[in-house]
Every structure is written in structure tokens, then in C-alpha cells.
Short mmCIF file of C-alpha atoms and ligand atoms in Angstrom, two decimals:
data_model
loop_
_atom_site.label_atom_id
_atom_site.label_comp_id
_atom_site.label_asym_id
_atom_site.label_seq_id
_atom_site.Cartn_x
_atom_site.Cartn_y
_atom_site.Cartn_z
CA UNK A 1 -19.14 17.87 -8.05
CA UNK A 2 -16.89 20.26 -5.87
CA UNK A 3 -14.43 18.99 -3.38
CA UNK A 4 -11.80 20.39 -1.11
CA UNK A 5 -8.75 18.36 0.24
CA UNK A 6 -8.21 18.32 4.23
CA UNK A 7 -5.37 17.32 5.51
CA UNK A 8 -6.06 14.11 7.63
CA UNK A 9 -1.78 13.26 8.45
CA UNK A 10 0.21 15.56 8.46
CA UNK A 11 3.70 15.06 6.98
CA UNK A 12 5.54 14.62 9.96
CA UNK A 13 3.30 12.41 11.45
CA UNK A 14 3.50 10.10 8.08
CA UNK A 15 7.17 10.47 7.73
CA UNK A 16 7.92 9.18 11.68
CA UNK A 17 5.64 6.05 11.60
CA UNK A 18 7.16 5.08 8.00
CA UNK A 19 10.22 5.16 10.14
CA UNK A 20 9.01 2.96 13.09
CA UNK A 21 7.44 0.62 10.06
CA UNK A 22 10.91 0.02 8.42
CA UNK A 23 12.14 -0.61 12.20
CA UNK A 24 9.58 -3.21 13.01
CA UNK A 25 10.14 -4.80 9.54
CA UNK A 26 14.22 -4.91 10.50
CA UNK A 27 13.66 -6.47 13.48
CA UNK A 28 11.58 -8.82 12.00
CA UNK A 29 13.50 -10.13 8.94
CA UNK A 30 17.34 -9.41 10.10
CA UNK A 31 18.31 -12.80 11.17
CA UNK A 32 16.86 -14.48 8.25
CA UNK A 33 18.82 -16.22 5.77
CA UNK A 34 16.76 -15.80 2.53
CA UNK A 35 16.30 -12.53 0.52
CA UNK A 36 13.06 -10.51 1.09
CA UNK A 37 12.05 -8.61 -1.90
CA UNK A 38 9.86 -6.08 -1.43
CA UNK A 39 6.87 -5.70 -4.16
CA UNK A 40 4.99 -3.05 -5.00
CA UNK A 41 2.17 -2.36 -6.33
CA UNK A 42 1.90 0.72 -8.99
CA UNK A 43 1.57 3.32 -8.73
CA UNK A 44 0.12 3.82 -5.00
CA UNK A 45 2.84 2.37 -3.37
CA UNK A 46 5.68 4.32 -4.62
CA UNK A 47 6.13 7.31 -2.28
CA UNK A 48 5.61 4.95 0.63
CA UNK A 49 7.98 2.20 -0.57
CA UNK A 50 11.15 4.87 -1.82
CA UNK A 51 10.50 5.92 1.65
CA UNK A 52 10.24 2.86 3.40
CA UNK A 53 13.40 1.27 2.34
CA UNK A 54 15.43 4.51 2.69
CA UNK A 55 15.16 3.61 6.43
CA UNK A 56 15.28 -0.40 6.46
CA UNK A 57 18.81 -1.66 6.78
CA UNK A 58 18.26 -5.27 5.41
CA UNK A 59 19.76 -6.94 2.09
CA UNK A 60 16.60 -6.41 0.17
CA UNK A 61 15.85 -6.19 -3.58
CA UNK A 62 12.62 -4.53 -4.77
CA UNK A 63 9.75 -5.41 -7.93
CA UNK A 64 6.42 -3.87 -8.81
CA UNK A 65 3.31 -5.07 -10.21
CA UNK A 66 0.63 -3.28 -11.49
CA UNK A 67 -3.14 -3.99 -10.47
CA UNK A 68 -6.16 -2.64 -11.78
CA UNK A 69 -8.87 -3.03 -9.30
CA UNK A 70 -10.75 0.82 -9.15
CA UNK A 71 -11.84 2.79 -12.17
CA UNK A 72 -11.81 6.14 -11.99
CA UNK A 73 -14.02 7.62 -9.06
CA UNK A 74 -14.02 6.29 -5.72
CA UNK A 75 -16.13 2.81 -5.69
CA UNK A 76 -13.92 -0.38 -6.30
CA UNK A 77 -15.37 -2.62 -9.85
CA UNK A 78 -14.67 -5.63 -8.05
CA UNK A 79 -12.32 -6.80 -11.11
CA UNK A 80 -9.17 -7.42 -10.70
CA UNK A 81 -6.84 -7.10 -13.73
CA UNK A 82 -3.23 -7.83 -13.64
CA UNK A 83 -1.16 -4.81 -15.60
CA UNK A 84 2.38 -5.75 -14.82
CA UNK A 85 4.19 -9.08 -13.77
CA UNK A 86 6.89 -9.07 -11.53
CA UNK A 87 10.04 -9.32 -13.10
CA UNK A 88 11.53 -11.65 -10.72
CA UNK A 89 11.00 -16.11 -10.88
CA UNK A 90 8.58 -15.94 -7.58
CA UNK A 91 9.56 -19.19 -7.03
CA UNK A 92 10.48 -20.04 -3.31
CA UNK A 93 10.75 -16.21 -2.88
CA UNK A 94 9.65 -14.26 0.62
CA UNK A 95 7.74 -10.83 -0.65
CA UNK A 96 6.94 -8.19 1.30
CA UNK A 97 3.82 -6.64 -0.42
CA UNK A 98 4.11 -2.75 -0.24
CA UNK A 99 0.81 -1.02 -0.73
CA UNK A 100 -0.98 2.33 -0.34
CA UNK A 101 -4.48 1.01 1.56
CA UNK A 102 -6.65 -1.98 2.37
CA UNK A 103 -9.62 -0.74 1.58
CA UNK A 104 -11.95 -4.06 0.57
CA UNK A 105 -9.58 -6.10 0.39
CA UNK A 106 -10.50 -7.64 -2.95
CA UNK A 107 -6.83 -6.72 -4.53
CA UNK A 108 -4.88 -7.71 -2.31
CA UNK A 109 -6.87 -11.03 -1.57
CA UNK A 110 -5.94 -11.72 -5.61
CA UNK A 111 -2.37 -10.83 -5.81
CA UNK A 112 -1.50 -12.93 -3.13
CA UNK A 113 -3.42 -15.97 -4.46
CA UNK A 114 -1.89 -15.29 -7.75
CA UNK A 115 1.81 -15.38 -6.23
CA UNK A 116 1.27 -18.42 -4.13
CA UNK A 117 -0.25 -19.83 -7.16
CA UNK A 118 3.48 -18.92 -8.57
CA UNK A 119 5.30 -20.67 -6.13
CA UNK A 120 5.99 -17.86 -3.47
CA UNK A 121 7.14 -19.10 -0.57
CA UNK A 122 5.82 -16.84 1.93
CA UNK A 123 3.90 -13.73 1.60
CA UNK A 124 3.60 -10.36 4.38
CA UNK A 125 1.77 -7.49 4.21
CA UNK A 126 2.82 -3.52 4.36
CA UNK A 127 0.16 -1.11 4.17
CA UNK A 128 0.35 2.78 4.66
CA UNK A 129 -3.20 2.70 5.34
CA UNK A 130 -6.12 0.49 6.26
CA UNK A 131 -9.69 1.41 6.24
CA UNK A 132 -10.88 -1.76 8.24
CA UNK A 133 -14.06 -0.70 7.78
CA UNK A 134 -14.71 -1.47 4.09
CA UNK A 135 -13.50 -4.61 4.19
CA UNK A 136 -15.49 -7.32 1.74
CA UNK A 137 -12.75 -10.49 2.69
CA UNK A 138 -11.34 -11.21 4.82
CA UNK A 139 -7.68 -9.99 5.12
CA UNK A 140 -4.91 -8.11 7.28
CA UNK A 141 -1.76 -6.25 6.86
CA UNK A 142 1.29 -7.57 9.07
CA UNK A 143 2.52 -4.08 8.75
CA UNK A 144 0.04 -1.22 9.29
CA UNK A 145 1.11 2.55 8.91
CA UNK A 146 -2.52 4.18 10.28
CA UNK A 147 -6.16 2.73 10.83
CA UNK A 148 -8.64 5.46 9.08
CA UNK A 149 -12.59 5.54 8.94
CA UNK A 150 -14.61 4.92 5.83
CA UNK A 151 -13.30 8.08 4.07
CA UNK A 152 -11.78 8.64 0.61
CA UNK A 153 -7.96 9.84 0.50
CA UNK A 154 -5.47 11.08 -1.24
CA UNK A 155 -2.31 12.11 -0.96
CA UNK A 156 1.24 10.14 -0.65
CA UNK A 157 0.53 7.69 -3.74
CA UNK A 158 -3.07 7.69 -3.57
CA UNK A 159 -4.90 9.48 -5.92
CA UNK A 160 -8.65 10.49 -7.15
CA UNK A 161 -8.66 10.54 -11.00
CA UNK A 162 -5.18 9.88 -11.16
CA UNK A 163 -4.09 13.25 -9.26
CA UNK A 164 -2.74 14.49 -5.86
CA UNK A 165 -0.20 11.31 -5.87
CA UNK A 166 2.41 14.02 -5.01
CA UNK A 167 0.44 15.50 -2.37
CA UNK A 168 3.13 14.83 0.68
CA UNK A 169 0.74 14.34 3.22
CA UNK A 170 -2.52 12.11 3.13
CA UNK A 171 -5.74 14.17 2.46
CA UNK A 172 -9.52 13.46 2.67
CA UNK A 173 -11.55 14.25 0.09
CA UNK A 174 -14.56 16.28 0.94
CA UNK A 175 -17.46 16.60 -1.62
CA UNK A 176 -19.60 19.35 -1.14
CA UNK A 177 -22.78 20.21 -2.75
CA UNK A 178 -22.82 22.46 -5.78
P1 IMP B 201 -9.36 -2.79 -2.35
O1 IMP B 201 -9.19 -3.86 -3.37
O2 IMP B 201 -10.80 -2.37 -2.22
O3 IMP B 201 -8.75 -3.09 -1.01
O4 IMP B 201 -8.71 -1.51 -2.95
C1 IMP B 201 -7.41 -1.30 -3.00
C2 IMP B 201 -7.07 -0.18 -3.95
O5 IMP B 201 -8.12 0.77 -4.14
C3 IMP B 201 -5.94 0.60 -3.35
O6 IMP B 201 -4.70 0.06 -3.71
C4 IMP B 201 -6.16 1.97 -3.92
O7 IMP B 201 -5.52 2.06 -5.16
C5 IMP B 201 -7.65 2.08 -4.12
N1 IMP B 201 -8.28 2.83 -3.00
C6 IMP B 201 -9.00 2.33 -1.98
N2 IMP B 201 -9.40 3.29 -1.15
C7 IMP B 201 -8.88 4.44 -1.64
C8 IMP B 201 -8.90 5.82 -1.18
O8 IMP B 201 -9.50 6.18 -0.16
N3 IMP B 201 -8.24 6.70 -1.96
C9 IMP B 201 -7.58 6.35 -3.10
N4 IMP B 201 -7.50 5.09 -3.54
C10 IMP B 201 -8.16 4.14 -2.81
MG1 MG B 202 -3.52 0.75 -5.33
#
């Protein structure tokens, strides 16, 4: 089928609210004792996340995981495989999950089971994007970057087939007939 990308946020746009994100998030965990370590998930995450801690000024350390939840196309399989641990004891530990977009909610709904089930102490989380919409469980991001409608994007991590991670703005994919 033939698509086209649109651009749905601009650069700028993304670029300042990842700012007032990583200011929210300061103000939020500076007086805190404990570490915060920020964990990704691969490989959506990544433009967001180098970005976001660029511009948070806390003692933070960072980890990834990697979940499988979508094939390739745009409808979620409902399974949730786990790729890649985190490298770091979870034990007692306060995460900041960093992730692209809440779309059902299914993934995210299992990691964090999965990392209370391994001791974390407390778990908040960061999303560039949330399509509220979609939502199967029930589940919310502390941290929200922009609420979208029920559309399929790309862009700024977030791929369709694996492409257009590096696209530095976040796109909506329009399928068009023939
Ligand atoms: P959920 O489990 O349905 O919330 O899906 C979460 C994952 O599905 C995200 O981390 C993305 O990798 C992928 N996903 C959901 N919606 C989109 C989209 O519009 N574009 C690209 N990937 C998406
Ligand atoms: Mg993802």
C-alpha cells in the first residue's frame, strides 16, 4: 500500500516540551536522596531519552530494556516478549521508564509488573507520546510529552517497519489507496 509522511510536530515544538519535561522531572526528583535511573526501552525511546537527559540536571544513571510487543505493521500482537534485561540489580531502585508512546498500554502494563516483581522500589512514567485513545488497560504516564488521536506515527524513535526512527520530527502515516 502507498503512504506519505505528514508532519504532525514539528521539531521545534518537540524539542521545547522535551525541555519543559526534563524541568518538571527536576523539580520533581531534586531533593530526593536515592538515585533515579532512567530506563529505556529500545529502540523507541532513544532520541527522546539522549534528549531528555541532556536537559535534566539530576545525579541520574541510565539502562535499557528491550520489549517486543508489535510485529511489523501497525496492530499490537498482544505478546509481550522480553529482549533485553536491565543491566542494573532493580532491587530497591526508583526507575523512571522512558518510552516513545502509550498506545494500548499492554507493554508498559508488563514491564512494570515484571520490575516490581524484581524488587523495584518505585516506578514513574515518561512518555513522548500518548494516544489515550487506544488504550486496552488501564494505565498513565506521570510524564506526558503530547496527547495525539488514534493515528499511526513515526518519527523521533518511532518507526513503521523499522524505518523513519531518524525522522527529527514526529510524522503521521497516511495510507492512501493504490
Ligand atoms: P502498547 O503496548 O500498545 O502501548 O504499544 C507500545 C509500543 O507499540 C510502543 O512502544 C511502540 O513501539 C509501538 N507503537 C504504538 N503506537 C505506535 C505508532 O503510532 N507508531 C509507531 N509505533 C507505535
Ligand atoms: Mg516501543
Amino acid at each position: 500500500m502507498n503512504y506519505r509522511i505528514e508532519t504532525m510536530i514539528n521539531r521545534e515544538r518537540v524539542e521545547e516540551r522535551i525541555r519543559e519535561l526534563a524541568k518538571e522531572i527536576e523539580r520533581d526528583y531534586k531533593d530526593r536522596k536515592e538515585e533515579v535511573i532512567f530506563l529505556g526501552l529500545l529502540k523507541g525511546s532513544v532520541m527522546f531519552l539522549s534528549d531528555l537527559i541532556k536537559e535534566t540536571n539530576l545525579d541520574l544513571k541510565i539502562d535499557f530494556m528491550s520489549v517486543s510487543s508489535y510485529g511489523s505493521g501497525t496492530t499490537t500482537s498482544g505478546v509481550v516478549k522480553i529482549l533485553k534485561d536491565t543491566d542494573f540489580d532493580m532491587k530497591g531502585k526508583n526507575l523512571l521508564i522512558v518510552e516513545d508512546i502509550i498506545d494500548t498500554g499492554l507493554t508498559l502494563k508488563y514491564v512494570k509488573e515484571f520490575l516490581y516483581a524484581k524488587g523495584a522500589a518505585e516506578i514513574k512514567i515518561c512518555t513522548l507520546l500518548d494516544k489515550p485513545e487506544r488504550r486496552k488497560v488501564e494505565l498513565k504516564g506521570d510524564y506526558v510529552g503530547f496527547t495525539i488521536p488514534d493515528a499511526f506515527v513515526v518519527g523521533y524513535g518511532l518507526d513503521y517497519d523499522q524505518k523513519y526512527r531518524n525522522l527529527p520530527y514526529v510524522g503521521t502515516v497516511v495510507f492512501e489507496e493504490n
